[in-house]
């Protein structure tokens, strides 16, 4: 969030966005500081760094420690919110109040969507947590622009759950002030917005006055919604001191001085008084004549308006047709020549959204009854649906895809009830949205870089084909080692093997497409040639950063019954749960080298007691030589009638073997097959004199000793998608079963595919848990239309 009343210096002008702009403005040659030129420069800057956004549909807003959190990920472009099939991995984590991860997962993205689940640890303390998600490409924008959604977790095993807060040292309340456009200027009317929060970060209603240095009241103010408000102020003189007195709940009073007024500068006022037009007034107090003013408007990372005006009598006015602004947040930036002098945000509520319709076959059901839902949309759409029980813990409105992507995704921090600005079209809601815009900052790029034609820095590359595992090679001193070959192996019956040469910073990267689940991982350098180097893995997850979620107030004693009920539900599900079922994942059963030139199944031959005998007796394509320094292999390149002189790349279950003496001592009865590539083999930047690949029966190395310099780890690759289990009660015997069914999440379906105007019927069964259940459906169309809907039905107790 931008500092209050800060003049737009180069550091403050790190305005942000980055997706390809459709086209530059046409026309004749323009002055280097014309509005059209500024637009083209911004477009050129953005085309080099497309913006990617993630939205996660979570199954519910509140959980008990030990429950499963289910999610659906939508990846979209930042301009039109169309599905963006660029990244293939989403990194999802749950952070505690200290912004430390309590659970993490790598979710595969296929055709811009993914699904997964997170097992919340049973030992989690009661408190507010944050579900955060991002791609490798999104790391370039930073944690402020990751997907972030607060959730409540309650540990019902604790006798008296204590509140976890994100309280900061200092006063109980915090009041911040923001000048529209960036500064207050002597003699120029300006709007000042303010934000009031308590020590937990929750909004607080307040009233107040502003007094001048003599103590005279010059204006009054009060919050309108969510602790936000604004007032007009015309500073009388440069350096004038104004003091705000804020009256808070419980009789608390805060006094805070507003920063001194600037002698010179620009004042920006935006008036949204008509349904069709926006009036932007710019006034200036300057010692010298001003250059012509340029207004640049960009909505959803796309330039929508570039126009000019001349200051006359210290004033210029821009009239903007609202239809030219895309729904969502527009950035209004005023330039004097090539210098940005004022900026603010404007929110336009979308007039039309995807009309997702869903309904139930009845308003009420009994326990273990079949529920049939109909879901439809006027266009083909990809949707997800959750059905969960409403109680005092889950009363918070869940995040929806429209309010997040059109509003919250472009603002730092957490927006309280972002859906309010979409549900309510009243004048109060419109003013509340404007107050929100005035108190939020949105920064992704620096104007000096844009105007200088510099390419945006992109440290992190998109993962276009799959998960990219990173490691680092270090010298014995700990310094990065450059130019060192590193080898990564995932041993198994279907093993994976890759090589990489370390960068100047010691970094090595390995692309692992279609690799799922927990795998044994071995990362090493050549233990014979490069035995002094050590290797380490680099976590793909971002450490810290981003805003902390508002804290959780102390739990009321009125929640005791609800907590006891949720505790019983969790325990029953643990005792009577069924084993998890997982969806099939793509597996490449063909080795990376393809079909071998020669393959030997050792059980088809007479078994010999040593591997040397095996190789000499019936593997004519590999010559075994024993020299002073030990064993050597020479692959026979039959097509070229020559013996390759260097040792081939030798593998055991995908693990590279550098010490052939150690391999020759290995029990050959543990080896199942042997493949030979009888010619020079190219792998990345490495060239080998052939390839020899041994496989054991189980693909588990069969006790082969690893080098002491190798890094061995059980490593979680992409999460294997888990199927949501929902019991059926089709027969009378099933309905009469004495096994308790206390589910509060009745249904979760992350893959609801809808054809245009063709309703789809979904079916599930209620549980034994009576109460009101909320059905939440949301998603998007291929052209980026966003929509969500919700309704409720009741489950009545059995008579």
XYZ file of N, CA and C in Angstrom, residues 8 66 70 114 148 293 374 398 432 446 525-526 683 788:
42
model
N 5.167 11.392 -5.686
C 5.505 10.245 -6.524
C 6.957 10.295 -6.960
N -7.122 -31.007 11.265
C -7.199 -32.428 10.931
C -8.103 -32.717 9.754
N -10.197 -28.930 0.276
C -10.248 -29.251 -1.151
C -10.217 -27.959 -1.953
N -6.477 -26.847 -12.321
C -5.919 -27.920 -11.521
C -6.775 -28.155 -10.289
N -4.340 -14.970 -2.319
C -4.327 -15.108 -0.864
C -5.764 -15.092 -0.353
N -0.617 18.405 -20.101
C -0.918 17.236 -19.284
C -1.379 16.080 -20.155
N -29.372 -29.218 -10.499
C -29.235 -28.869 -11.912
C -28.382 -27.616 -12.030
N -17.710 -16.852 1.417
C -16.521 -17.357 0.727
C -16.117 -16.441 -0.417
N -18.383 3.589 -1.373
C -17.521 2.693 -0.608
C -16.405 2.130 -1.482
N 7.991 0.234 -12.620
C 8.512 1.578 -12.372
C 8.410 2.390 -13.664
N 27.024 -34.804 -8.018
C 27.997 -34.531 -9.077
C 28.771 -35.823 -9.320
N 29.741 -35.778 -10.223
C 30.567 -36.957 -10.496
C 31.424 -37.245 -9.269
N 22.909 -35.859 -24.348
C 21.907 -35.561 -23.332
C 22.158 -34.149 -22.830
N -20.599 -16.753 -10.601
C -20.793 -17.604 -9.430
C -22.227 -17.469 -8.965
